[in-house]
């Protein structure tokens, strides 16, 4: 039986800029992350139908198009890419705002709780703050209690905004969390 390393025993992950060569690994992290985090919160048929290959192809397209999204990956020696985060401009009603938005942060499910997510979050907060953004917003599924606890520990708070999106005809409610950046 293998045991998950505790944060005190897990080596600190290396967080670096994502490259186009990371697309397949990032897509594997994303698909596995969705299937683990959203089981019971979204239609299972949708989660089961997610394809690493299709996601990787879309991701390669994002890289060749060029955009303002910042993608970082976490890796550990011998394991390769074990986590991914992406952030960029926050858009509301078609207008660009000074704030930025965390679009995604995922860690291989078996490494949840080992410091990988914290390392990715620290990097995103540092970069977004250094870029002069006043705050960082994100949307999280209302019923995703583990993610909401993670964000709260990272200093994010719900600001009262709520929206839903549809997955296979099922409404999936989200709440917005925001964290100020820079000197506090």
PDB file of C-alpha atoms in Angstrom:
ATOM      1  CA  UNK A   1       0.000   0.000   0.000  1.00  0.00           C
ATOM      2  CA  UNK A   2       1.377   3.404  -0.954  1.00  0.00           C
ATOM      3  CA  UNK A   3       0.735   6.395   1.200  1.00  0.00           C
ATOM      4  CA  UNK A   4       0.449   9.958   0.090  1.00  0.00           C
ATOM      5  CA  UNK A   5       3.368  12.075   1.307  1.00  0.00           C
ATOM      6  CA  UNK A   6       2.434  14.630   3.881  1.00  0.00           C
ATOM      7  CA  UNK A   7       3.225  18.276   3.130  1.00  0.00           C
ATOM      8  CA  UNK A   8       6.110  18.114   5.630  1.00  0.00           C
ATOM      9  CA  UNK A   9       7.687  15.195   3.721  1.00  0.00           C
ATOM     10  CA  UNK A  10       6.834  16.133   0.150  1.00  0.00           C
ATOM     11  CA  UNK A  11       9.558  17.950  -1.751  1.00  0.00           C
ATOM     12  CA  UNK A  12       8.646  21.486  -2.772  1.00  0.00           C
ATOM     13  CA  UNK A  13       7.426  21.432  -6.375  1.00  0.00           C
ATOM     14  CA  UNK A  14       9.145  23.470  -9.065  1.00  0.00           C
ATOM     15  CA  UNK A  15       6.707  25.989 -10.551  1.00  0.00           C
ATOM     16  CA  UNK A  16       7.595  27.268 -14.006  1.00  0.00           C
ATOM     17  CA  UNK A  17       6.048  28.712 -17.152  1.00  0.00           C
ATOM     18  CA  UNK A  18       4.086  26.179 -19.154  1.00  0.00           C
ATOM     19  CA  UNK A  19       5.388  25.377 -22.645  1.00  0.00           C
ATOM     20  CA  UNK A  20       3.606  23.930 -25.648  1.00  0.00           C
ATOM     21  CA  UNK A  21       5.368  20.638 -24.881  1.00  0.00           C
ATOM     22  CA  UNK A  22       3.411  20.482 -21.589  1.00  0.00           C
ATOM     23  CA  UNK A  23      -0.026  20.503 -23.247  1.00  0.00           C
ATOM     24  CA  UNK A  24      -0.639  16.749 -23.031  1.00  0.00           C
ATOM     25  CA  UNK A  25       0.441  16.560 -19.370  1.00  0.00           C
ATOM     26  CA  UNK A  26      -1.594  19.655 -18.444  1.00  0.00           C
ATOM     27  CA  UNK A  27      -4.649  18.190 -20.154  1.00  0.00           C
ATOM     28  CA  UNK A  28      -4.214  14.955 -18.196  1.00  0.00           C
ATOM     29  CA  UNK A  29      -4.040  16.971 -14.951  1.00  0.00           C
ATOM     30  CA  UNK A  30      -7.114  18.996 -15.963  1.00  0.00           C
ATOM     31  CA  UNK A  31      -9.263  16.022 -17.005  1.00  0.00           C
ATOM     32  CA  UNK A  32      -8.317  13.964 -13.946  1.00  0.00           C
ATOM     33  CA  UNK A  33      -8.873  17.040 -11.764  1.00  0.00           C
ATOM     34  CA  UNK A  34     -12.345  17.635 -13.192  1.00  0.00           C
ATOM     35  CA  UNK A  35     -13.338  13.988 -12.809  1.00  0.00           C
ATOM     36  CA  UNK A  36     -12.199  13.957  -9.191  1.00  0.00           C
ATOM     37  CA  UNK A  37     -13.345  17.398  -8.023  1.00  0.00           C
ATOM     38  CA  UNK A  38     -16.668  17.537  -9.857  1.00  0.00           C
ATOM     39  CA  UNK A  39     -17.968  13.981  -9.400  1.00  0.00           C
ATOM     40  CA  UNK A  40     -21.517  14.372  -8.098  1.00  0.00           C
ATOM     41  CA  UNK A  41     -21.507  18.108  -8.906  1.00  0.00           C
ATOM     42  CA  UNK A  42     -21.824  17.757 -12.703  1.00  0.00           C
ATOM     43  CA  UNK A  43     -23.371  15.099 -14.917  1.00  0.00           C
ATOM     44  CA  UNK A  44     -21.125  12.021 -14.763  1.00  0.00           C
ATOM     45  CA  UNK A  45     -21.622  11.336 -18.479  1.00  0.00           C
ATOM     46  CA  UNK A  46     -20.025  14.711 -19.250  1.00  0.00           C
ATOM     47  CA  UNK A  47     -17.040  13.973 -17.009  1.00  0.00           C
ATOM     48  CA  UNK A  48     -16.636  10.480 -18.463  1.00  0.00           C
ATOM     49  CA  UNK A  49     -16.661  11.884 -22.008  1.00  0.00           C
ATOM     50  CA  UNK A  50     -13.808  14.337 -21.364  1.00  0.00           C
ATOM     51  CA  UNK A  51     -10.839  13.549 -23.594  1.00  0.00           C
ATOM     52  CA  UNK A  52      -7.211  14.296 -22.739  1.00  0.00           C
ATOM     53  CA  UNK A  53      -6.309  14.210 -26.457  1.00  0.00           C
ATOM     54  CA  UNK A  54      -9.042  16.704 -27.434  1.00  0.00           C
ATOM     55  CA  UNK A  55      -8.208  18.984 -24.513  1.00  0.00           C
ATOM     56  CA  UNK A  56      -4.496  18.893 -25.426  1.00  0.00           C
ATOM     57  CA  UNK A  57      -5.299  19.816 -29.033  1.00  0.00           C
ATOM     58  CA  UNK A  58      -7.353  22.839 -27.860  1.00  0.00           C
ATOM     59  CA  UNK A  59      -4.565  23.811 -25.477  1.00  0.00           C
ATOM     60  CA  UNK A  60      -1.956  23.688 -28.279  1.00  0.00           C
ATOM     61  CA  UNK A  61      -4.253  25.970 -30.280  1.00  0.00           C
ATOM     62  CA  UNK A  62      -4.302  28.501 -27.432  1.00  0.00           C
ATOM     63  CA  UNK A  63      -0.517  28.562 -27.461  1.00  0.00           C
ATOM     64  CA  UNK A  64      -0.213  29.118 -31.211  1.00  0.00           C
ATOM     65  CA  UNK A  65      -2.863  31.876 -31.169  1.00  0.00           C
ATOM     66  CA  UNK A  66      -1.022  33.852 -28.522  1.00  0.00           C
ATOM     67  CA  UNK A  67      -3.043  35.571 -25.819  1.00  0.00           C
ATOM     68  CA  UNK A  68      -2.739  37.218 -22.439  1.00  0.00           C
ATOM     69  CA  UNK A  69      -3.302  34.083 -20.388  1.00  0.00           C
ATOM     70  CA  UNK A  70      -0.448  33.132 -18.063  1.00  0.00           C
ATOM     71  CA  UNK A  71      -0.036  29.363 -17.624  1.00  0.00           C
ATOM     72  CA  UNK A  72       2.259  27.831 -15.023  1.00  0.00           C
ATOM     73  CA  UNK A  73       2.918  24.200 -14.185  1.00  0.00           C
ATOM     74  CA  UNK A  74       4.192  22.461 -11.090  1.00  0.00           C
ATOM     75  CA  UNK A  75       6.489  19.493 -11.344  1.00  0.00           C
ATOM     76  CA  UNK A  76       8.435  17.220  -9.041  1.00  0.00           C
ATOM     77  CA  UNK A  77      11.509  15.226  -9.906  1.00  0.00           C
ATOM     78  CA  UNK A  78      10.544  11.879 -11.348  1.00  0.00           C
ATOM     79  CA  UNK A  79       6.857  12.788 -11.641  1.00  0.00           C
ATOM     80  CA  UNK A  80       6.807  15.412 -14.395  1.00  0.00           C
ATOM     81  CA  UNK A  81       3.900  17.866 -14.493  1.00  0.00           C
ATOM     82  CA  UNK A  82       1.685  17.365 -11.438  1.00  0.00           C
ATOM     83  CA  UNK A  83      -0.291  20.622 -11.390  1.00  0.00           C
ATOM     84  CA  UNK A  84      -1.335  23.570 -13.532  1.00  0.00           C
ATOM     85  CA  UNK A  85      -2.755  27.040 -13.051  1.00  0.00           C
ATOM     86  CA  UNK A  86      -3.878  29.711 -15.511  1.00  0.00           C
ATOM     87  CA  UNK A  87      -4.897  33.327 -15.028  1.00  0.00           C
ATOM     88  CA  UNK A  88      -5.452  36.404 -17.143  1.00  0.00           C
ATOM     89  CA  UNK A  89      -7.669  39.397 -17.769  1.00  0.00           C
ATOM     90  CA  UNK A  90     -11.033  39.532 -16.031  1.00  0.00           C
ATOM     91  CA  UNK A  91     -13.821  40.443 -18.407  1.00  0.00           C
ATOM     92  CA  UNK A  92     -17.247  41.505 -17.308  1.00  0.00           C
ATOM     93  CA  UNK A  93     -20.002  42.377 -19.775  1.00  0.00           C
ATOM     94  CA  UNK A  94     -17.390  42.666 -22.536  1.00  0.00           C
ATOM     95  CA  UNK A  95     -15.339  45.274 -20.648  1.00  0.00           C
ATOM     96  CA  UNK A  96     -11.808  44.637 -19.428  1.00  0.00           C
ATOM     97  CA  UNK A  97     -11.237  45.439 -15.808  1.00  0.00           C
ATOM     98  CA  UNK A  98      -8.027  46.103 -13.863  1.00  0.00           C
ATOM     99  CA  UNK A  99      -8.568  42.930 -11.849  1.00  0.00           C
ATOM    100  CA  UNK A 100      -7.409  39.588 -13.141  1.00  0.00           C
ATOM    101  CA  UNK A 101      -9.037  36.189 -12.897  1.00  0.00           C
ATOM    102  CA  UNK A 102      -7.759  32.777 -11.905  1.00  0.00           C
ATOM    103  CA  UNK A 103      -9.228  30.591 -14.642  1.00  0.00           C
ATOM    104  CA  UNK A 104      -7.968  27.245 -13.407  1.00  0.00           C
ATOM    105  CA  UNK A 105      -5.853  25.529 -10.797  1.00  0.00           C
ATOM    106  CA  UNK A 106      -5.657  21.735 -10.775  1.00  0.00           C
ATOM    107  CA  UNK A 107      -3.405  19.157  -9.150  1.00  0.00           C
ATOM    108  CA  UNK A 108      -3.270  15.430  -9.767  1.00  0.00           C
ATOM    109  CA  UNK A 109      -5.927  14.061  -7.377  1.00  0.00           C
ATOM    110  CA  UNK A 110      -3.508  11.757  -5.555  1.00  0.00           C
ATOM    111  CA  UNK A 111      -1.286  14.741  -4.730  1.00  0.00           C
ATOM    112  CA  UNK A 112      -4.008  16.958  -3.267  1.00  0.00           C
ATOM    113  CA  UNK A 113      -2.904  18.183   0.150  1.00  0.00           C
ATOM    114  CA  UNK A 114       0.834  17.846  -0.534  1.00  0.00           C
ATOM    115  CA  UNK A 115       1.592  21.533  -1.181  1.00  0.00           C
ATOM    116  CA  UNK A 116       1.338  21.538  -4.972  1.00  0.00           C
ATOM    117  CA  UNK A 117      -1.790  23.719  -5.066  1.00  0.00           C
ATOM    118  CA  UNK A 118      -0.299  26.117  -2.517  1.00  0.00           C
ATOM    119  CA  UNK A 119       2.880  26.445  -4.599  1.00  0.00           C
ATOM    120  CA  UNK A 120       0.872  27.169  -7.749  1.00  0.00           C
ATOM    121  CA  UNK A 121      -1.336  29.675  -5.907  1.00  0.00           C
ATOM    122  CA  UNK A 122       1.703  31.462  -4.433  1.00  0.00           C
ATOM    123  CA  UNK A 123       3.206  31.826  -7.899  1.00  0.00           C
ATOM    124  CA  UNK A 124      -0.032  33.145  -9.410  1.00  0.00           C
ATOM    125  CA  UNK A 125      -0.529  35.650  -6.569  1.00  0.00           C
ATOM    126  CA  UNK A 126       3.065  36.876  -6.852  1.00  0.00           C
ATOM    127  CA  UNK A 127       2.916  37.285 -10.638  1.00  0.00           C
ATOM    128  CA  UNK A 128      -0.521  38.925 -10.688  1.00  0.00           C
ATOM    129  CA  UNK A 129       0.505  41.321  -7.922  1.00  0.00           C
ATOM    130  CA  UNK A 130       3.797  42.167  -9.652  1.00  0.00           C
ATOM    131  CA  UNK A 131       1.831  42.931 -12.829  1.00  0.00           C
ATOM    132  CA  UNK A 132      -0.055  45.623 -10.893  1.00  0.00           C
ATOM    133  CA  UNK A 133      -3.471  44.003 -10.661  1.00  0.00           C
ATOM    134  CA  UNK A 134      -5.414  45.249  -7.619  1.00  0.00           C
ATOM    135  CA  UNK A 135      -7.080  41.901  -6.976  1.00  0.00           C
ATOM    136  CA  UNK A 136      -7.581  38.390  -8.244  1.00  0.00           C
ATOM    137  CA  UNK A 137     -11.043  36.920  -8.758  1.00  0.00           C
ATOM    138  CA  UNK A 138     -12.132  33.352  -9.412  1.00  0.00           C
ATOM    139  CA  UNK A 139     -15.314  31.367  -9.838  1.00  0.00           C
ATOM    140  CA  UNK A 140     -15.806  28.154  -7.871  1.00  0.00           C
ATOM    141  CA  UNK A 141     -18.662  25.664  -7.887  1.00  0.00           C
ATOM    142  CA  UNK A 142     -20.966  26.541  -5.032  1.00  0.00           C
ATOM    143  CA  UNK A 143     -21.081  22.925  -3.822  1.00  0.00           C
ATOM    144  CA  UNK A 144     -17.313  22.323  -4.075  1.00  0.00           C
ATOM    145  CA  UNK A 145     -16.532  22.627  -0.368  1.00  0.00           C
ATOM    146  CA  UNK A 146     -12.888  21.429  -0.573  1.00  0.00           C
ATOM    147  CA  UNK A 147     -12.039  24.038  -3.219  1.00  0.00           C
ATOM    148  CA  UNK A 148     -13.829  26.762  -1.288  1.00  0.00           C
ATOM    149  CA  UNK A 149     -11.786  25.881   1.825  1.00  0.00           C
ATOM    150  CA  UNK A 150      -8.568  25.956  -0.237  1.00  0.00           C
ATOM    151  CA  UNK A 151      -9.396  29.418  -1.583  1.00  0.00           C
ATOM    152  CA  UNK A 152     -10.373  30.719   1.851  1.00  0.00           C
ATOM    153  CA  UNK A 153      -7.033  29.531   3.274  1.00  0.00           C
ATOM    154  CA  UNK A 154      -5.327  31.426   0.419  1.00  0.00           C
ATOM    155  CA  UNK A 155      -7.056  34.663   1.478  1.00  0.00           C
ATOM    156  CA  UNK A 156      -9.981  34.688  -0.952  1.00  0.00           C
ATOM    157  CA  UNK A 157     -13.487  35.650   0.184  1.00  0.00           C
ATOM    158  CA  UNK A 158     -16.857  35.385  -1.559  1.00  0.00           C
ATOM    159  CA  UNK A 159     -18.054  38.796  -2.734  1.00  0.00           C
ATOM    160  CA  UNK A 160     -21.739  37.910  -3.168  1.00  0.00           C
ATOM    161  CA  UNK A 161     -21.712  37.390  -6.954  1.00  0.00           C
ATOM    162  CA  UNK A 162     -23.267  34.137  -8.161  1.00  0.00           C
ATOM    163  CA  UNK A 163     -23.833  32.705 -11.638  1.00  0.00           C
ATOM    164  CA  UNK A 164     -24.712  29.374 -13.178  1.00  0.00           C
ATOM    165  CA  UNK A 165     -23.588  27.692 -16.343  1.00  0.00           C
ATOM    166  CA  UNK A 166     -25.043  24.607 -17.965  1.00  0.00           C
ATOM    167  CA  UNK A 167     -23.410  21.234 -18.396  1.00  0.00           C
ATOM    168  CA  UNK A 168     -25.481  18.832 -20.496  1.00  0.00           C
ATOM    169  CA  UNK A 169     -28.604  20.823 -19.626  1.00  0.00           C
ATOM    170  CA  UNK A 170     -27.928  20.802 -15.867  1.00  0.00           C
ATOM    171  CA  UNK A 171     -27.379  24.167 -14.150  1.00  0.00           C
ATOM    172  CA  UNK A 172     -24.107  24.323 -12.217  1.00  0.00           C
ATOM    173  CA  UNK A 173     -24.062  27.254  -9.766  1.00  0.00           C
ATOM    174  CA  UNK A 174     -20.831  29.113  -9.039  1.00  0.00           C
ATOM    175  CA  UNK A 175     -19.818  31.802  -6.566  1.00  0.00           C
ATOM    176  CA  UNK A 176     -17.146  34.422  -7.089  1.00  0.00           C
ATOM    177  CA  UNK A 177     -14.261  34.783  -4.673  1.00  0.00           C
ATOM    178  CA  UNK A 178     -11.852  37.738  -4.635  1.00  0.00           C
ATOM    179  CA  UNK A 179      -8.524  38.417  -2.965  1.00  0.00           C
ATOM    180  CA  UNK A 180      -6.743  41.790  -2.859  1.00  0.00           C
ATOM    181  CA  UNK A 181      -3.191  41.790  -4.203  1.00  0.00           C
ATOM    182  CA  UNK A 182      -0.184  43.858  -3.232  1.00  0.00           C
ATOM    183  CA  UNK A 183       0.329  45.579   0.106  1.00  0.00           C
ATOM    184  CA  UNK A 184      -2.460  44.699   2.537  1.00  0.00           C
TER     185      UNK A 184
END
